[in-house]
Amino acid sequence: MLQSPSAPAPERVVRPFRVLVVCTGNLHRSPLAERLLRARLAASPGTFEVSSAGTVGTTGTPMDPVAASLLVELGGDPRGALARRLTTAHVEESDLVLGAAAEHREAVVRLSPLWALRRAFTLREFARLLRPEDAAGVDDPAGRAAALVEGAAERRGNTGRADDDDVTDPHGAPPDTAREVALRIAEPVDRIAAAVLSACR
């Protein structure tokens, strides 16, 4: 009796690892972090989707011009950066949510407690908590990112200075203050990108 050929196994759909950055108006801190992280992760095309939103963002408002200028200096691209209001769907479609400050992390958790509790951090908190060894032996950048998130969630509350985790809003501040804020954002972004991509280098 002839046996019919077995059907091919369905291909596994691999979607990008999704990162959401949140601040208040989605005009300065979160788009700057979003676009910087995009630029730093460009070495692994198609692996990551990075977006941003604001807890009280007015959808369609252009990025703050001072922040856009600083972003260009730091190697990011501000073109097309428009604000949007944070929603529960944004949170639940993300694998990692990074708030500019504790208030943004808390707003994210309120929208979806079960989903966000182990996925939401402030930007500087996540950079402080991550350990490259959590992703030891994982070559895929998305897999490394997932392992880093899991390790950071386990470590939360047990290490470091939480009082340095917030990035203050520079809206209306002098240019020097805005630049300091941009550097406080760039530092953890660089640390996160290096940890995610280290196996690719």
PDB file of C-alpha atoms in Angstrom:
ATOM      1  CA  MET A   1       0.000   0.000   0.000  1.00  0.00           C
ATOM      2  CA  LEU A   2       1.370   3.355  -1.047  1.00  0.00           C
ATOM      3  CA  GLN A   3       1.691   5.944   1.642  1.00  0.00           C
ATOM      4  CA  SER A   4       0.849   9.522   0.808  1.00  0.00           C
ATOM      5  CA  PRO A   5       3.762  11.874   1.312  1.00  0.00           C
ATOM      6  CA  SER A   6       3.666  13.598   4.639  1.00  0.00           C
ATOM      7  CA  ALA A   7       2.604  17.220   4.601  1.00  0.00           C
ATOM      8  CA  PRO A   8       5.426  19.690   5.160  1.00  0.00           C
ATOM      9  CA  ALA A   9       5.646  21.068   8.651  1.00  0.00           C
ATOM     10  CA  PRO A  10       4.197  24.573   8.869  1.00  0.00           C
ATOM     11  CA  GLU A  11       6.813  27.280   9.040  1.00  0.00           C
ATOM     12  CA  ARG A  12       7.105  28.988  12.396  1.00  0.00           C
ATOM     13  CA  VAL A  13       6.247  32.650  12.116  1.00  0.00           C
ATOM     14  CA  VAL A  14       8.900  34.670  13.891  1.00  0.00           C
ATOM     15  CA  ARG A  15       7.796  38.212  14.650  1.00  0.00           C
ATOM     16  CA  PRO A  16      10.081  41.050  15.694  1.00  0.00           C
ATOM     17  CA  PHE A  17      10.828  41.712  19.346  1.00  0.00           C
ATOM     18  CA  ARG A  18       8.766  44.787  20.173  1.00  0.00           C
ATOM     19  CA  VAL A  19      10.001  47.600  22.416  1.00  0.00           C
ATOM     20  CA  LEU A  20       7.769  50.482  23.514  1.00  0.00           C
ATOM     21  CA  VAL A  21       9.168  53.658  25.096  1.00  0.00           C
ATOM     22  CA  VAL A  22       6.806  55.846  27.134  1.00  0.00           C
ATOM     23  CA  CYS A  23       6.928  59.372  28.517  1.00  0.00           C
ATOM     24  CA  THR A  24       4.274  62.039  29.141  1.00  0.00           C
ATOM     25  CA  GLY A  25       3.709  63.930  25.894  1.00  0.00           C
ATOM     26  CA  ASN A  26       5.677  61.671  23.519  1.00  0.00           C
ATOM     27  CA  LEU A  27       7.477  64.780  22.283  1.00  0.00           C
ATOM     28  CA  HIS A  28      10.968  64.674  23.793  1.00  0.00           C
ATOM     29  CA  ARG A  29      12.158  61.815  25.989  1.00  0.00           C
ATOM     30  CA  SER A  30      10.382  58.816  24.521  1.00  0.00           C
ATOM     31  CA  PRO A  31      10.825  59.630  20.803  1.00  0.00           C
ATOM     32  CA  LEU A  32      14.482  60.440  21.436  1.00  0.00           C
ATOM     33  CA  ALA A  33      15.001  57.088  23.173  1.00  0.00           C
ATOM     34  CA  GLU A  34      12.927  55.275  20.533  1.00  0.00           C
ATOM     35  CA  ARG A  35      14.850  56.661  17.574  1.00  0.00           C
ATOM     36  CA  LEU A  36      18.223  56.200  19.269  1.00  0.00           C
ATOM     37  CA  LEU A  37      17.428  52.585  20.083  1.00  0.00           C
ATOM     38  CA  ARG A  38      16.277  52.006  16.512  1.00  0.00           C
ATOM     39  CA  ALA A  39      19.569  53.367  15.228  1.00  0.00           C
ATOM     40  CA  ARG A  40      21.622  51.252  17.632  1.00  0.00           C
ATOM     41  CA  LEU A  41      19.699  48.058  16.765  1.00  0.00           C
ATOM     42  CA  ALA A  42      19.898  48.626  13.002  1.00  0.00           C
ATOM     43  CA  ALA A  43      22.771  46.123  12.903  1.00  0.00           C
ATOM     44  CA  SER A  44      20.114  43.404  13.231  1.00  0.00           C
ATOM     45  CA  PRO A  45      17.539  44.427  10.587  1.00  0.00           C
ATOM     46  CA  GLY A  46      14.016  43.056  10.899  1.00  0.00           C
ATOM     47  CA  THR A  47      14.621  41.727  14.407  1.00  0.00           C
ATOM     48  CA  PHE A  48      13.215  44.627  16.427  1.00  0.00           C
ATOM     49  CA  GLU A  49      10.307  47.033  16.263  1.00  0.00           C
ATOM     50  CA  VAL A  50      10.775  50.107  18.452  1.00  0.00           C
ATOM     51  CA  SER A  51       7.960  52.603  18.992  1.00  0.00           C
ATOM     52  CA  SER A  52       6.921  55.204  21.553  1.00  0.00           C
ATOM     53  CA  ALA A  53       3.833  56.773  23.098  1.00  0.00           C
ATOM     54  CA  GLY A  54       2.825  59.310  25.730  1.00  0.00           C
ATOM     55  CA  THR A  55       0.526  58.941  28.699  1.00  0.00           C
ATOM     56  CA  VAL A  56      -1.127  62.227  27.697  1.00  0.00           C
ATOM     57  CA  GLY A  57       0.254  62.466  24.183  1.00  0.00           C
ATOM     58  CA  THR A  58      -1.697  64.359  21.522  1.00  0.00           C
ATOM     59  CA  THR A  59      -1.642  62.124  18.473  1.00  0.00           C
ATOM     60  CA  GLY A  60       0.052  63.674  15.458  1.00  0.00           C
ATOM     61  CA  THR A  61       2.104  66.325  17.277  1.00  0.00           C
ATOM     62  CA  PRO A  62       5.649  66.586  15.835  1.00  0.00           C
ATOM     63  CA  MET A  63       8.691  65.795  17.945  1.00  0.00           C
ATOM     64  CA  ASP A  64      10.118  68.682  19.978  1.00  0.00           C
ATOM     65  CA  PRO A  65      12.629  70.471  17.686  1.00  0.00           C
ATOM     66  CA  VAL A  66      15.299  70.701  20.399  1.00  0.00           C
ATOM     67  CA  ALA A  67      15.023  66.958  21.029  1.00  0.00           C
ATOM     68  CA  ALA A  68      15.104  66.299  17.285  1.00  0.00           C
ATOM     69  CA  SER A  69      18.315  68.293  16.929  1.00  0.00           C
ATOM     70  CA  LEU A  70      19.952  66.465  19.825  1.00  0.00           C
ATOM     71  CA  LEU A  71      18.823  63.151  18.370  1.00  0.00           C
ATOM     72  CA  VAL A  72      20.591  63.928  15.088  1.00  0.00           C
ATOM     73  CA  GLU A  73      23.787  64.778  17.000  1.00  0.00           C
ATOM     74  CA  LEU A  74      23.595  61.397  18.739  1.00  0.00           C
ATOM     75  CA  GLY A  75      23.131  59.477  15.496  1.00  0.00           C
ATOM     76  CA  GLY A  76      19.354  59.065  15.307  1.00  0.00           C
ATOM     77  CA  ASP A  77      16.789  60.077  12.691  1.00  0.00           C
ATOM     78  CA  PRO A  78      13.810  62.216  13.810  1.00  0.00           C
ATOM     79  CA  ARG A  79      12.005  62.185  10.450  1.00  0.00           C
ATOM     80  CA  GLY A  80       8.355  61.208  10.773  1.00  0.00           C
ATOM     81  CA  ALA A  81       8.354  61.199  14.576  1.00  0.00           C
ATOM     82  CA  LEU A  82       4.791  62.048  15.627  1.00  0.00           C
ATOM     83  CA  ALA A  83       3.256  61.720  19.082  1.00  0.00           C
ATOM     84  CA  ARG A  84       0.533  59.220  19.950  1.00  0.00           C
ATOM     85  CA  ARG A  85      -1.488  58.505  23.079  1.00  0.00           C
ATOM     86  CA  LEU A  86      -0.603  55.364  25.044  1.00  0.00           C
ATOM     87  CA  THR A  87      -3.218  52.595  24.930  1.00  0.00           C
ATOM     88  CA  THR A  88      -3.623  49.160  26.463  1.00  0.00           C
ATOM     89  CA  ALA A  89      -3.083  47.640  23.018  1.00  0.00           C
ATOM     90  CA  HIS A  90       0.312  49.339  22.730  1.00  0.00           C
ATOM     91  CA  VAL A  91       1.337  47.761  26.021  1.00  0.00           C
ATOM     92  CA  GLU A  92       0.050  44.279  25.264  1.00  0.00           C
ATOM     93  CA  GLU A  93       1.689  44.229  21.838  1.00  0.00           C
ATOM     94  CA  SER A  94       5.109  44.899  23.411  1.00  0.00           C
ATOM     95  CA  ASP A  95       7.741  42.515  24.735  1.00  0.00           C
ATOM     96  CA  LEU A  96       9.508  45.264  26.685  1.00  0.00           C
ATOM     97  CA  VAL A  97       8.196  48.651  27.838  1.00  0.00           C
ATOM     98  CA  LEU A  98      10.620  51.351  28.946  1.00  0.00           C
ATOM     99  CA  GLY A  99       9.299  54.416  30.772  1.00  0.00           C
ATOM    100  CA  ALA A 100      11.186  57.678  31.050  1.00  0.00           C
ATOM    101  CA  ALA A 101      10.326  57.751  34.771  1.00  0.00           C
ATOM    102  CA  ALA A 102       8.617  55.636  37.411  1.00  0.00           C
ATOM    103  CA  GLU A 103       5.283  57.370  36.779  1.00  0.00           C
ATOM    104  CA  HIS A 104       5.309  56.098  33.190  1.00  0.00           C
ATOM    105  CA  ARG A 105       6.171  52.548  34.209  1.00  0.00           C
ATOM    106  CA  GLU A 106       3.336  52.652  36.725  1.00  0.00           C
ATOM    107  CA  ALA A 107       0.898  53.994  34.115  1.00  0.00           C
ATOM    108  CA  VAL A 108       1.805  51.094  31.839  1.00  0.00           C
ATOM    109  CA  VAL A 109       1.263  48.533  34.600  1.00  0.00           C
ATOM    110  CA  ARG A 110      -2.137  50.056  35.436  1.00  0.00           C
ATOM    111  CA  LEU A 111      -3.253  49.563  31.831  1.00  0.00           C
ATOM    112  CA  SER A 112      -2.368  45.855  31.804  1.00  0.00           C
ATOM    113  CA  PRO A 113      -1.088  44.574  35.164  1.00  0.00           C
ATOM    114  CA  LEU A 114      -0.654  40.901  34.304  1.00  0.00           C
ATOM    115  CA  TRP A 115       1.076  41.573  30.996  1.00  0.00           C
ATOM    116  CA  ALA A 116       3.251  44.502  31.998  1.00  0.00           C
ATOM    117  CA  LEU A 117       4.389  43.575  35.488  1.00  0.00           C
ATOM    118  CA  ARG A 118       7.438  41.615  34.275  1.00  0.00           C
ATOM    119  CA  ARG A 119       7.932  43.585  31.062  1.00  0.00           C
ATOM    120  CA  ALA A 120       7.777  47.230  32.202  1.00  0.00           C
ATOM    121  CA  PHE A 121      10.771  49.127  33.581  1.00  0.00           C
ATOM    122  CA  THR A 122      12.105  52.624  33.441  1.00  0.00           C
ATOM    123  CA  LEU A 123      14.772  53.014  30.765  1.00  0.00           C
ATOM    124  CA  ARG A 124      17.583  53.526  33.237  1.00  0.00           C
ATOM    125  CA  GLU A 125      16.263  50.832  35.589  1.00  0.00           C
ATOM    126  CA  PHE A 126      16.339  48.219  32.834  1.00  0.00           C
ATOM    127  CA  ALA A 127      19.867  49.188  31.810  1.00  0.00           C
ATOM    128  CA  ARG A 128      20.923  48.966  35.473  1.00  0.00           C
ATOM    129  CA  LEU A 129      19.327  45.566  36.025  1.00  0.00           C
ATOM    130  CA  LEU A 130      20.308  43.792  32.829  1.00  0.00           C
ATOM    131  CA  ARG A 131      23.262  41.412  32.857  1.00  0.00           C
ATOM    132  CA  PRO A 132      24.705  40.135  29.553  1.00  0.00           C
ATOM    133  CA  GLU A 133      25.289  36.745  31.168  1.00  0.00           C
ATOM    134  CA  ASP A 134      21.498  36.273  31.362  1.00  0.00           C
ATOM    135  CA  ALA A 135      21.659  35.707  27.596  1.00  0.00           C
ATOM    136  CA  ALA A 136      24.804  33.556  27.601  1.00  0.00           C
ATOM    137  CA  GLY A 137      24.752  31.058  24.760  1.00  0.00           C
ATOM    138  CA  VAL A 138      21.892  32.792  22.933  1.00  0.00           C
ATOM    139  CA  ASP A 139      22.993  34.078  19.520  1.00  0.00           C
ATOM    140  CA  ASP A 140      19.654  35.365  18.202  1.00  0.00           C
ATOM    141  CA  PRO A 141      19.279  39.053  19.158  1.00  0.00           C
ATOM    142  CA  ALA A 142      15.532  38.742  19.822  1.00  0.00           C
ATOM    143  CA  GLY A 143      16.165  35.711  22.001  1.00  0.00           C
ATOM    144  CA  ARG A 144      18.894  37.593  23.834  1.00  0.00           C
ATOM    145  CA  ALA A 145      16.513  40.501  24.428  1.00  0.00           C
ATOM    146  CA  ALA A 146      13.867  38.164  25.852  1.00  0.00           C
ATOM    147  CA  ALA A 147      16.421  36.551  28.167  1.00  0.00           C
ATOM    148  CA  LEU A 148      17.648  39.964  29.350  1.00  0.00           C
ATOM    149  CA  VAL A 149      14.083  41.037  30.162  1.00  0.00           C
ATOM    150  CA  GLU A 150      13.473  37.838  32.136  1.00  0.00           C
ATOM    151  CA  GLY A 151      16.711  38.251  34.076  1.00  0.00           C
ATOM    152  CA  ALA A 152      16.032  41.908  34.852  1.00  0.00           C
ATOM    153  CA  ALA A 153      12.544  41.086  36.105  1.00  0.00           C
ATOM    154  CA  GLU A 154      13.976  38.481  38.477  1.00  0.00           C
ATOM    155  CA  ARG A 155      16.562  40.946  39.739  1.00  0.00           C
ATOM    156  CA  ARG A 156      14.234  43.898  40.269  1.00  0.00           C
ATOM    157  CA  GLY A 157      14.412  45.437  43.746  1.00  0.00           C
ATOM    158  CA  ASN A 158      17.590  43.610  44.671  1.00  0.00           C
ATOM    159  CA  THR A 159      20.314  45.790  43.241  1.00  0.00           C
ATOM    160  CA  GLY A 160      21.469  49.308  42.468  1.00  0.00           C
ATOM    161  CA  ARG A 161      20.207  52.813  43.118  1.00  0.00           C
ATOM    162  CA  ALA A 162      16.560  53.204  42.198  1.00  0.00           C
ATOM    163  CA  ASP A 163      16.746  56.923  42.989  1.00  0.00           C
ATOM    164  CA  ASP A 164      18.717  57.495  39.760  1.00  0.00           C
ATOM    165  CA  ASP A 165      16.263  55.733  37.464  1.00  0.00           C
ATOM    166  CA  ASP A 166      14.097  58.678  36.357  1.00  0.00           C
ATOM    167  CA  VAL A 167      14.783  60.960  33.402  1.00  0.00           C
ATOM    168  CA  THR A 168      13.186  64.342  34.093  1.00  0.00           C
ATOM    169  CA  ASP A 169      11.113  66.208  31.519  1.00  0.00           C
ATOM    170  CA  PRO A 170      13.244  68.902  29.812  1.00  0.00           C
ATOM    171  CA  HIS A 171      10.290  70.693  28.199  1.00  0.00           C
ATOM    172  CA  GLY A 172      10.960  74.431  28.363  1.00  0.00           C
ATOM    173  CA  ALA A 173      14.350  73.922  30.021  1.00  0.00           C
ATOM    174  CA  PRO A 174      17.571  75.628  28.848  1.00  0.00           C
ATOM    175  CA  PRO A 175      19.532  73.918  26.032  1.00  0.00           C
ATOM    176  CA  ASP A 176      22.206  72.654  28.431  1.00  0.00           C
ATOM    177  CA  THR A 177      19.558  70.880  30.499  1.00  0.00           C
ATOM    178  CA  ALA A 178      18.016  69.329  27.395  1.00  0.00           C
ATOM    179  CA  ARG A 179      21.453  68.071  26.376  1.00  0.00           C
ATOM    180  CA  GLU A 180      22.014  66.523  29.815  1.00  0.00           C
ATOM    181  CA  VAL A 181      18.675  64.746  29.496  1.00  0.00           C
ATOM    182  CA  ALA A 182      19.605  63.459  26.036  1.00  0.00           C
ATOM    183  CA  LEU A 183      22.855  62.038  27.400  1.00  0.00           C
ATOM    184  CA  ARG A 184      20.996  60.403  30.313  1.00  0.00           C
ATOM    185  CA  ILE A 185      18.863  58.693  27.682  1.00  0.00           C
ATOM    186  CA  ALA A 186      21.711  57.775  25.329  1.00  0.00           C
ATOM    187  CA  GLU A 187      23.749  56.071  28.057  1.00  0.00           C
ATOM    188  CA  PRO A 188      21.202  53.329  28.908  1.00  0.00           C
ATOM    189  CA  VAL A 189      20.172  52.967  25.263  1.00  0.00           C
ATOM    190  CA  ASP A 190      23.778  52.185  24.339  1.00  0.00           C
ATOM    191  CA  ARG A 191      24.079  49.712  27.201  1.00  0.00           C
ATOM    192  CA  ILE A 192      20.877  47.912  26.196  1.00  0.00           C
ATOM    193  CA  ALA A 193      21.807  47.718  22.530  1.00  0.00           C
ATOM    194  CA  ALA A 194      25.295  46.425  23.325  1.00  0.00           C
ATOM    195  CA  ALA A 195      23.898  43.665  25.565  1.00  0.00           C
ATOM    196  CA  VAL A 196      21.342  42.608  22.955  1.00  0.00           C
ATOM    197  CA  LEU A 197      23.758  42.591  20.031  1.00  0.00           C
ATOM    198  CA  SER A 198      26.934  41.391  21.745  1.00  0.00           C
ATOM    199  CA  ALA A 199      26.657  37.863  20.325  1.00  0.00           C
ATOM    200  CA  CYS A 200      26.460  39.305  16.800  1.00  0.00           C
ATOM    201  CA  ARG A 201      29.772  41.148  16.940  1.00  0.00           C
TER     202      ARG A 201
END
